mmCIF file of C-alpha atoms and ligand atoms in Angstrom:
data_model
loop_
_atom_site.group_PDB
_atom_site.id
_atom_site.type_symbol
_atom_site.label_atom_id
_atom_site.label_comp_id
_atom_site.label_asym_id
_atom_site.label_seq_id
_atom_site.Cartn_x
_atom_site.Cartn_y
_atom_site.Cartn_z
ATOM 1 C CA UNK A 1 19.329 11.396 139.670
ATOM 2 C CA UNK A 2 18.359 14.560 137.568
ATOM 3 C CA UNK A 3 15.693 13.372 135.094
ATOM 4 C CA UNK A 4 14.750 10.120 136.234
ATOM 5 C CA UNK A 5 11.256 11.018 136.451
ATOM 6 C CA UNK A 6 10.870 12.003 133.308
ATOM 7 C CA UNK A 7 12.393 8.656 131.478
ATOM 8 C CA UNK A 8 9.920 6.779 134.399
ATOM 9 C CA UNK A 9 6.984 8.613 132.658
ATOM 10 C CA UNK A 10 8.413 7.823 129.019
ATOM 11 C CA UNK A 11 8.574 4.257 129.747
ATOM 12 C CA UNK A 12 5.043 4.201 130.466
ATOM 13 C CA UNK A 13 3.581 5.924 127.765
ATOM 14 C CA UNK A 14 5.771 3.550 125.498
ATOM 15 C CA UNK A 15 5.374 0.567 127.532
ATOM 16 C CA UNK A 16 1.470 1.593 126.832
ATOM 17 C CA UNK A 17 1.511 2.605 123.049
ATOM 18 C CA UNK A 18 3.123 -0.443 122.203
ATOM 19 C CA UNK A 19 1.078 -2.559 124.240
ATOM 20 C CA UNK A 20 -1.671 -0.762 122.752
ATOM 21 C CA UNK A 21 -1.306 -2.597 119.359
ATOM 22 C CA UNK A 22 -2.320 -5.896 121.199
ATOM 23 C CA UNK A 23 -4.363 -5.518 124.072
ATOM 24 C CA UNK A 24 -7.129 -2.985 123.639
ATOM 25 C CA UNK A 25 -7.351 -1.548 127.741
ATOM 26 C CA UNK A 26 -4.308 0.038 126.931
ATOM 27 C CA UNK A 27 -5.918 1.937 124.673
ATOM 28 C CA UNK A 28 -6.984 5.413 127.267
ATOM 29 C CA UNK A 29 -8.916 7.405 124.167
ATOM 30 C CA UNK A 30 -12.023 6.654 122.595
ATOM 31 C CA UNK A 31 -13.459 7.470 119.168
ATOM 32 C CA UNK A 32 -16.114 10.308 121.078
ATOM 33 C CA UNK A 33 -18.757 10.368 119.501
ATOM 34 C CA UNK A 34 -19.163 6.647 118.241
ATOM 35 C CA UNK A 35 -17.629 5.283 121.247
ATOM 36 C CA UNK A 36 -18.553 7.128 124.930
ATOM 37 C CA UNK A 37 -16.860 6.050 128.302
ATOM 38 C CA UNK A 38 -19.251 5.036 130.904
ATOM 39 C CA UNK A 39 -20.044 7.822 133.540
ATOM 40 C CA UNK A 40 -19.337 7.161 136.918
ATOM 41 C CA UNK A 41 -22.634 7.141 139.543
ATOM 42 C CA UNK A 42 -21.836 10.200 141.088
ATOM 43 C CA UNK A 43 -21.425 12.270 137.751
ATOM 44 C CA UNK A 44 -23.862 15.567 137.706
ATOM 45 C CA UNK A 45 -24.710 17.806 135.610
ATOM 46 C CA UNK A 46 -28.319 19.532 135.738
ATOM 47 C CA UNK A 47 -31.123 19.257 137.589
ATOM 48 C CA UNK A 48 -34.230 17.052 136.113
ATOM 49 C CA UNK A 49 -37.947 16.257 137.595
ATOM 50 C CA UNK A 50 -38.617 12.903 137.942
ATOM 51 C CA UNK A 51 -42.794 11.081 137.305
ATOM 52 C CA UNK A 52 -43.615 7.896 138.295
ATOM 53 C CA UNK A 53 -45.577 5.325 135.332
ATOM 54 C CA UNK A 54 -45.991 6.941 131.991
ATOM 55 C CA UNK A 55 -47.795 9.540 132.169
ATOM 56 C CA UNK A 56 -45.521 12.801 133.370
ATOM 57 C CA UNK A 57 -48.416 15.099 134.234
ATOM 58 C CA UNK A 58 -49.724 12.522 136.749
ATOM 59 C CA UNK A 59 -46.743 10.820 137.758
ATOM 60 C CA UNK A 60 -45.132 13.897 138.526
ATOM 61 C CA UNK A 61 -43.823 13.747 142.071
ATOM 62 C CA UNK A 62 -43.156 17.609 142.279
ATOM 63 C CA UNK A 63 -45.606 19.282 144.463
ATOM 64 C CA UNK A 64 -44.579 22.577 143.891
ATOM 65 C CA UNK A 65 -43.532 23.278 147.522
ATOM 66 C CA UNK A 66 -40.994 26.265 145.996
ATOM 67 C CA UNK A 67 -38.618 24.914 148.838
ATOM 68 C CA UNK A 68 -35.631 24.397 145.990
ATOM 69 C CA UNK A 69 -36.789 27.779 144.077
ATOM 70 C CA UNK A 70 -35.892 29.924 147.569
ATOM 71 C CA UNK A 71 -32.898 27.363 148.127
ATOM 72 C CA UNK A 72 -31.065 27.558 144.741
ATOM 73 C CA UNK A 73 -28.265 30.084 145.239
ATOM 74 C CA UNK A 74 -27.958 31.669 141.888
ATOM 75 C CA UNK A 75 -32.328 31.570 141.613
ATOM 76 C CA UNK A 76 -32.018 30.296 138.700
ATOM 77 C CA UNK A 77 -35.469 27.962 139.396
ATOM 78 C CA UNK A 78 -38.827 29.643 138.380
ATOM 79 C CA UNK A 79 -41.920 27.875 139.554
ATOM 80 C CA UNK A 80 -45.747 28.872 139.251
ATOM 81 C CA UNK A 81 -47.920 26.863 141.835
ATOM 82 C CA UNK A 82 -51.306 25.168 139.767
ATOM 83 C CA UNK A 83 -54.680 26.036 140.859
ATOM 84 C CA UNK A 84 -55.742 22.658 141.523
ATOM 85 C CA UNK A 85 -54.597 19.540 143.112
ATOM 86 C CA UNK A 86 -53.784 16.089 141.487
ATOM 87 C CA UNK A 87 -53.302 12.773 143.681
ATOM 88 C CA UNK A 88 -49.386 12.376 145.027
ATOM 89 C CA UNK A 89 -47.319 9.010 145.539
ATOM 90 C CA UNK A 90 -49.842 8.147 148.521
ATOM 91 C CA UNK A 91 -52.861 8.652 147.171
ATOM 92 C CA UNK A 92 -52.928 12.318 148.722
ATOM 93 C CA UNK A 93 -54.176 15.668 146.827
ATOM 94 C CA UNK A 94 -51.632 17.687 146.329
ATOM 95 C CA UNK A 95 -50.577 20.745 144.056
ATOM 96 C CA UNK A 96 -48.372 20.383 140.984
ATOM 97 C CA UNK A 97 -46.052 22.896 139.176
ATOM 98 C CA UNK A 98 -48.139 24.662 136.595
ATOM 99 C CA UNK A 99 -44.929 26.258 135.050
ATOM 100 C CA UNK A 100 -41.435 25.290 136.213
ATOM 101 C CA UNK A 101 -37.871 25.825 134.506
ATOM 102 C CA UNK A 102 -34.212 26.273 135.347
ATOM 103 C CA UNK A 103 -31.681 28.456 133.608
ATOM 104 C CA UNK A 104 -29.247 26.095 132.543
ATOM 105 C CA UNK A 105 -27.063 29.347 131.622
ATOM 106 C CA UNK A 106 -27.041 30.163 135.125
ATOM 107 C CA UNK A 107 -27.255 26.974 137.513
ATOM 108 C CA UNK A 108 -24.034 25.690 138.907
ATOM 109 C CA UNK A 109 -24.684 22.447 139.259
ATOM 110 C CA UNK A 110 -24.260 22.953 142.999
ATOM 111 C CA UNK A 111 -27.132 19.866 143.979
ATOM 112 C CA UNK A 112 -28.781 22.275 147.005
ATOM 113 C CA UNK A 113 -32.176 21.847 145.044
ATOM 114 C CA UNK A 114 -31.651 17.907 145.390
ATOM 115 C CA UNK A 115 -30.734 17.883 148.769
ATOM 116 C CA UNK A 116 -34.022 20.197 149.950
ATOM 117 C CA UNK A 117 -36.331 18.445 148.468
ATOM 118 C CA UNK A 118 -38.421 16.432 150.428
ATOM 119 C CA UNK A 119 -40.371 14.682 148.070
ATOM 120 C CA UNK A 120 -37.532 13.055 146.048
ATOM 121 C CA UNK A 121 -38.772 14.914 143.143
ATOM 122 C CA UNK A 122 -35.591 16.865 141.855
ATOM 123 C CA UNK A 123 -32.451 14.614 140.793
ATOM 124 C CA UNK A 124 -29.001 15.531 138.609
ATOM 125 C CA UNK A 125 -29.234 14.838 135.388
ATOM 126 C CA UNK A 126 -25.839 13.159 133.588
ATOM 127 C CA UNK A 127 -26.788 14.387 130.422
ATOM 128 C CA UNK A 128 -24.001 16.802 129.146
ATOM 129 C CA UNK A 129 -24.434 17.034 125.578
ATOM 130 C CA UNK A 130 -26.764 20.550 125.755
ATOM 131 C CA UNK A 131 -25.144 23.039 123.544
ATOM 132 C CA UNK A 132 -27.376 25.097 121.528
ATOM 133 C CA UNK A 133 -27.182 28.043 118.998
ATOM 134 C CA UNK A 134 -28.982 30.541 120.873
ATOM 135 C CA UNK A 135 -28.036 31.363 124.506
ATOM 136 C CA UNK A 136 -30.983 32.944 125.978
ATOM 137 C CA UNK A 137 -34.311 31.426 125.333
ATOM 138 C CA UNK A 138 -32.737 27.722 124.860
ATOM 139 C CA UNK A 139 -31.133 27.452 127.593
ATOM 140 C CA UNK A 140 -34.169 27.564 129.313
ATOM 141 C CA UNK A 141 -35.277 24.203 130.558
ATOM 142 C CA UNK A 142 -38.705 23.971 130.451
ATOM 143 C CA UNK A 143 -41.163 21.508 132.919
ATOM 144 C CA UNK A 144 -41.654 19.244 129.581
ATOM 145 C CA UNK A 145 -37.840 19.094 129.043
ATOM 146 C CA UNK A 146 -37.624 18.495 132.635
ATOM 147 C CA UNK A 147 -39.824 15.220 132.864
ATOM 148 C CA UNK A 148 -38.002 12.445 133.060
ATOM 149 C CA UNK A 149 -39.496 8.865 134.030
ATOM 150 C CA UNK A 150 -38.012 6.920 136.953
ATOM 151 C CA UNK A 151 -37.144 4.148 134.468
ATOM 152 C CA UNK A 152 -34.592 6.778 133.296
ATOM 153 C CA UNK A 153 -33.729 7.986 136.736
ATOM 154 C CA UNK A 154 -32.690 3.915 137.299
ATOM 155 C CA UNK A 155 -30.402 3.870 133.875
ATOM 156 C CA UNK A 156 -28.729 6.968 135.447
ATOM 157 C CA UNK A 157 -28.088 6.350 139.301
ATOM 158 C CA UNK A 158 -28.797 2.855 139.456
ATOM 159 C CA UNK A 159 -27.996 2.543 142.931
ATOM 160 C CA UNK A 160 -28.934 5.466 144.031
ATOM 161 C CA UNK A 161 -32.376 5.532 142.354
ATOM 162 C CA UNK A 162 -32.642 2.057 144.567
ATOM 163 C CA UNK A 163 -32.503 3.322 147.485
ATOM 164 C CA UNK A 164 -35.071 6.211 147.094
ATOM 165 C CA UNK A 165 -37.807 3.875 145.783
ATOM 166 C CA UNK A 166 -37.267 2.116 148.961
ATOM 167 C CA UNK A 167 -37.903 5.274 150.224
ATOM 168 C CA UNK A 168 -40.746 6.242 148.935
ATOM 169 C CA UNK A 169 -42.140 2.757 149.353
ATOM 170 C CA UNK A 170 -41.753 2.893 152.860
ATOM 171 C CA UNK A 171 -43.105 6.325 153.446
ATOM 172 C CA UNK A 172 -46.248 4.880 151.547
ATOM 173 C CA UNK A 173 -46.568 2.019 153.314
ATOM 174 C CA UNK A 174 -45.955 4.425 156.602
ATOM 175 C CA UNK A 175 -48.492 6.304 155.371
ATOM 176 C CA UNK A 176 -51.436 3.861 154.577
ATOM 177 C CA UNK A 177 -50.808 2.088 158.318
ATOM 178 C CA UNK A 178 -51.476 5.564 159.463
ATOM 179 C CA UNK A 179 -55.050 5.775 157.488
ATOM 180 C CA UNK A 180 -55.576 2.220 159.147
ATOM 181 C CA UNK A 181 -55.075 2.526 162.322
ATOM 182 C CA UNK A 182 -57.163 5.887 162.036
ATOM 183 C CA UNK A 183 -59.929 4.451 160.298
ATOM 184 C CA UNK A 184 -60.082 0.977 163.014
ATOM 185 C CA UNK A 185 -59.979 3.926 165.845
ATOM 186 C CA UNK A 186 -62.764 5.704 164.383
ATOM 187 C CA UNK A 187 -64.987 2.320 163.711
ATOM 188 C CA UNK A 188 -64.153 1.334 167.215
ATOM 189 C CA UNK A 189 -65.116 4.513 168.884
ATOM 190 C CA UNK A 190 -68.489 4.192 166.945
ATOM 191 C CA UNK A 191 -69.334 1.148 167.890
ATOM 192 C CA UNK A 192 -68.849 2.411 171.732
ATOM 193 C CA UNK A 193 -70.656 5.653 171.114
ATOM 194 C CA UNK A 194 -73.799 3.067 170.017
ATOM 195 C CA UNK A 195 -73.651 0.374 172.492
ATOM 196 C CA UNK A 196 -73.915 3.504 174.836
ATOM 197 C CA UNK A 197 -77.011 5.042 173.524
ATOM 198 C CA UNK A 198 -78.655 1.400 173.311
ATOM 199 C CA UNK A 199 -77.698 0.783 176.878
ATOM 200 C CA UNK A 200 -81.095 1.469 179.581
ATOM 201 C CA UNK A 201 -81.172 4.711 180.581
ATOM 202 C CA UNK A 202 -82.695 3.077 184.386
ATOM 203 C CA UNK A 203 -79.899 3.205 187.044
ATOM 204 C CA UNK A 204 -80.157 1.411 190.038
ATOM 205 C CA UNK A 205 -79.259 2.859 192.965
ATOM 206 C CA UNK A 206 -77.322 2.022 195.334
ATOM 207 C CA UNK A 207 -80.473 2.460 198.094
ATOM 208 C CA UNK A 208 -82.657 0.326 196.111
ATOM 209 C CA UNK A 209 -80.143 -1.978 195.553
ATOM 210 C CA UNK A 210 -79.811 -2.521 199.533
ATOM 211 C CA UNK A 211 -83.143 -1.488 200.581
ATOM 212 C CA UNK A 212 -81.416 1.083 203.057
ATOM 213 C CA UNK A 213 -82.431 4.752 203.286
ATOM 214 C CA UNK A 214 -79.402 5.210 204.826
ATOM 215 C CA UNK A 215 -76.222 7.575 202.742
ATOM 216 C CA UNK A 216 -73.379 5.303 201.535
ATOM 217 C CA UNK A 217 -71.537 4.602 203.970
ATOM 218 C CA UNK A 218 -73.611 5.939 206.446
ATOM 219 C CA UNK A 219 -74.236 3.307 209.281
ATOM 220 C CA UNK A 220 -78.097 1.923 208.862
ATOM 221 C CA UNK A 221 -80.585 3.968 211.343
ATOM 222 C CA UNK A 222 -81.670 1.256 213.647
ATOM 223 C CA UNK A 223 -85.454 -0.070 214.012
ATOM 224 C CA UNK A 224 -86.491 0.221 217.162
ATOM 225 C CA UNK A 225 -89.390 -2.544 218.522
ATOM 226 C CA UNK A 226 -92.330 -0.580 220.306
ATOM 227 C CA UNK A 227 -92.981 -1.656 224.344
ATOM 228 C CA UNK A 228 -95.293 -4.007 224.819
ATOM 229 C CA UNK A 229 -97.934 -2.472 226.579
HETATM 230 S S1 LIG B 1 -28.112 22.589 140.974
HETATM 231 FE FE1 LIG B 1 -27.812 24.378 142.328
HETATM 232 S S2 LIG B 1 -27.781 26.107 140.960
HETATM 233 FE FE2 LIG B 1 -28.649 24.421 139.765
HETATM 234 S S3 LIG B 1 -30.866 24.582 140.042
HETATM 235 FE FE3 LIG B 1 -30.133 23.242 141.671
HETATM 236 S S4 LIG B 1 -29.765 24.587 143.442
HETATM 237 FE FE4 LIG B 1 -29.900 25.884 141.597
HETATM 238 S S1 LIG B 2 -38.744 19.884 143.181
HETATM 239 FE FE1 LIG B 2 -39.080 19.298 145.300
HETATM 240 S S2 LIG B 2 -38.481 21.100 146.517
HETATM 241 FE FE2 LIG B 2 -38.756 21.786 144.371
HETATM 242 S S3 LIG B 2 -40.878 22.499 144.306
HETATM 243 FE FE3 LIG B 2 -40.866 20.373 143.619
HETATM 244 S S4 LIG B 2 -41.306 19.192 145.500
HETATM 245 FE FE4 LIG B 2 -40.689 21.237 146.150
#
């Protein structure tokens, strides 16, 4: 029939504004921003750099490779490699970024940068409450603005963050049976290298050790007895 649709759909949004008055799920808005709906574990917005601890110049697990700089498709990422080196998540000099910020005004939220980066440094933020009053210099996310900790990362993407310290813990632990197994390698081909130098340098060979003059394998030259005269 012609319209039954449309009173299906009325009875539901009366069904639910009367309902409304006693039972508070029936209730779809929210008083934003007092009240906030919870945002679902796959929600994105922009980019963010994650550190490990407290400190975000040491915990910093960018290594300004420049892989999601070349990979962003609108290249809106600007990095500047550091002269030096600091320590990484294994213990393992690396460099850091000395400058590095994203145009919010011009990324698209796209992810690439996430996906490229090999060092699980680069995650989407959730944070969507980033209007400013100037459009140019503002919406320039700076590497301080960028910091986050991993405690944060966790409130975020709580599963996801999970499964990427597992990760990382792995790859560490990877890692250090690596340095292990090289170091026991190099102690035991040491103590070879010194049990061969203390060794005698005398050989014995093999015609002393039979009291033949003959070549090995040669057959013995027989002795023959002088006639008696
Ligand atoms: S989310 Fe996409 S557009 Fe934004 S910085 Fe990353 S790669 Fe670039
Ligand atoms: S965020 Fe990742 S891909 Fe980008 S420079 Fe840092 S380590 Fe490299």
């Amino acid at each position: 029939m012609i319209g039954m649709g449309i009173l299906k759909g009325m009875a539901v949004t009366l069904r639910n504004f009367a309902g409304s008055y006693f039972d508070k799920e029936r209730l779809i808005t929210v008083q934003y921003p007092e009240e906030r709906n919870p945002l679902p574990e796959n929600y994105r917005n922009f980019p963010f750099l994650i550190y490990d601890g407290n400190d975000p110049h040491a915990g910093l697990r960018c290594v300004a490779c420049q892989i999601c700089e070349k990979e962003c498709p609108p290249q809106c990422i600007y990095i500047i490699k550091s002269k030096d080196k600091k320590p990484d998540y294994v213990g393992k000099p690396q460099f850091y970024p000395a400058v590095f910020d994203i145009d919010i005004s011009v990324c698209m939220s796209c992810q690439i940068c996430v996906e490229v980066c090999p060092f699980e440094a680069i995650k989407m933020d959730k944070d969507f409450e980033l209007s400013k009053r100037e459009r140019f210099d503002n919406l320039l996310s700076r590497k301080e603005q960028l910091s986050k900790s991993n405690e944060y990362y966790h409130k975020i993407h709580p599963i996801e963050a999970v499964t990427v310290d597992k990760n990382l813990a792995d790859a560490a632990a990877a890692a250090e049976a690596k340095k292990k197994a090289a170091a026991e390698a190099a102690a035991k081909a040491a103590a070879a290298k010194a049990a061969a130098a203390s060794a005698p340098s005398s050989v014995i060979s093999p015609e002393s050790a039979t009291g033949s003059t003959s070549a090995p394998g040669e057959k013995p030259a027989e002795t023959t007895t002088p006639p008696k005269s």
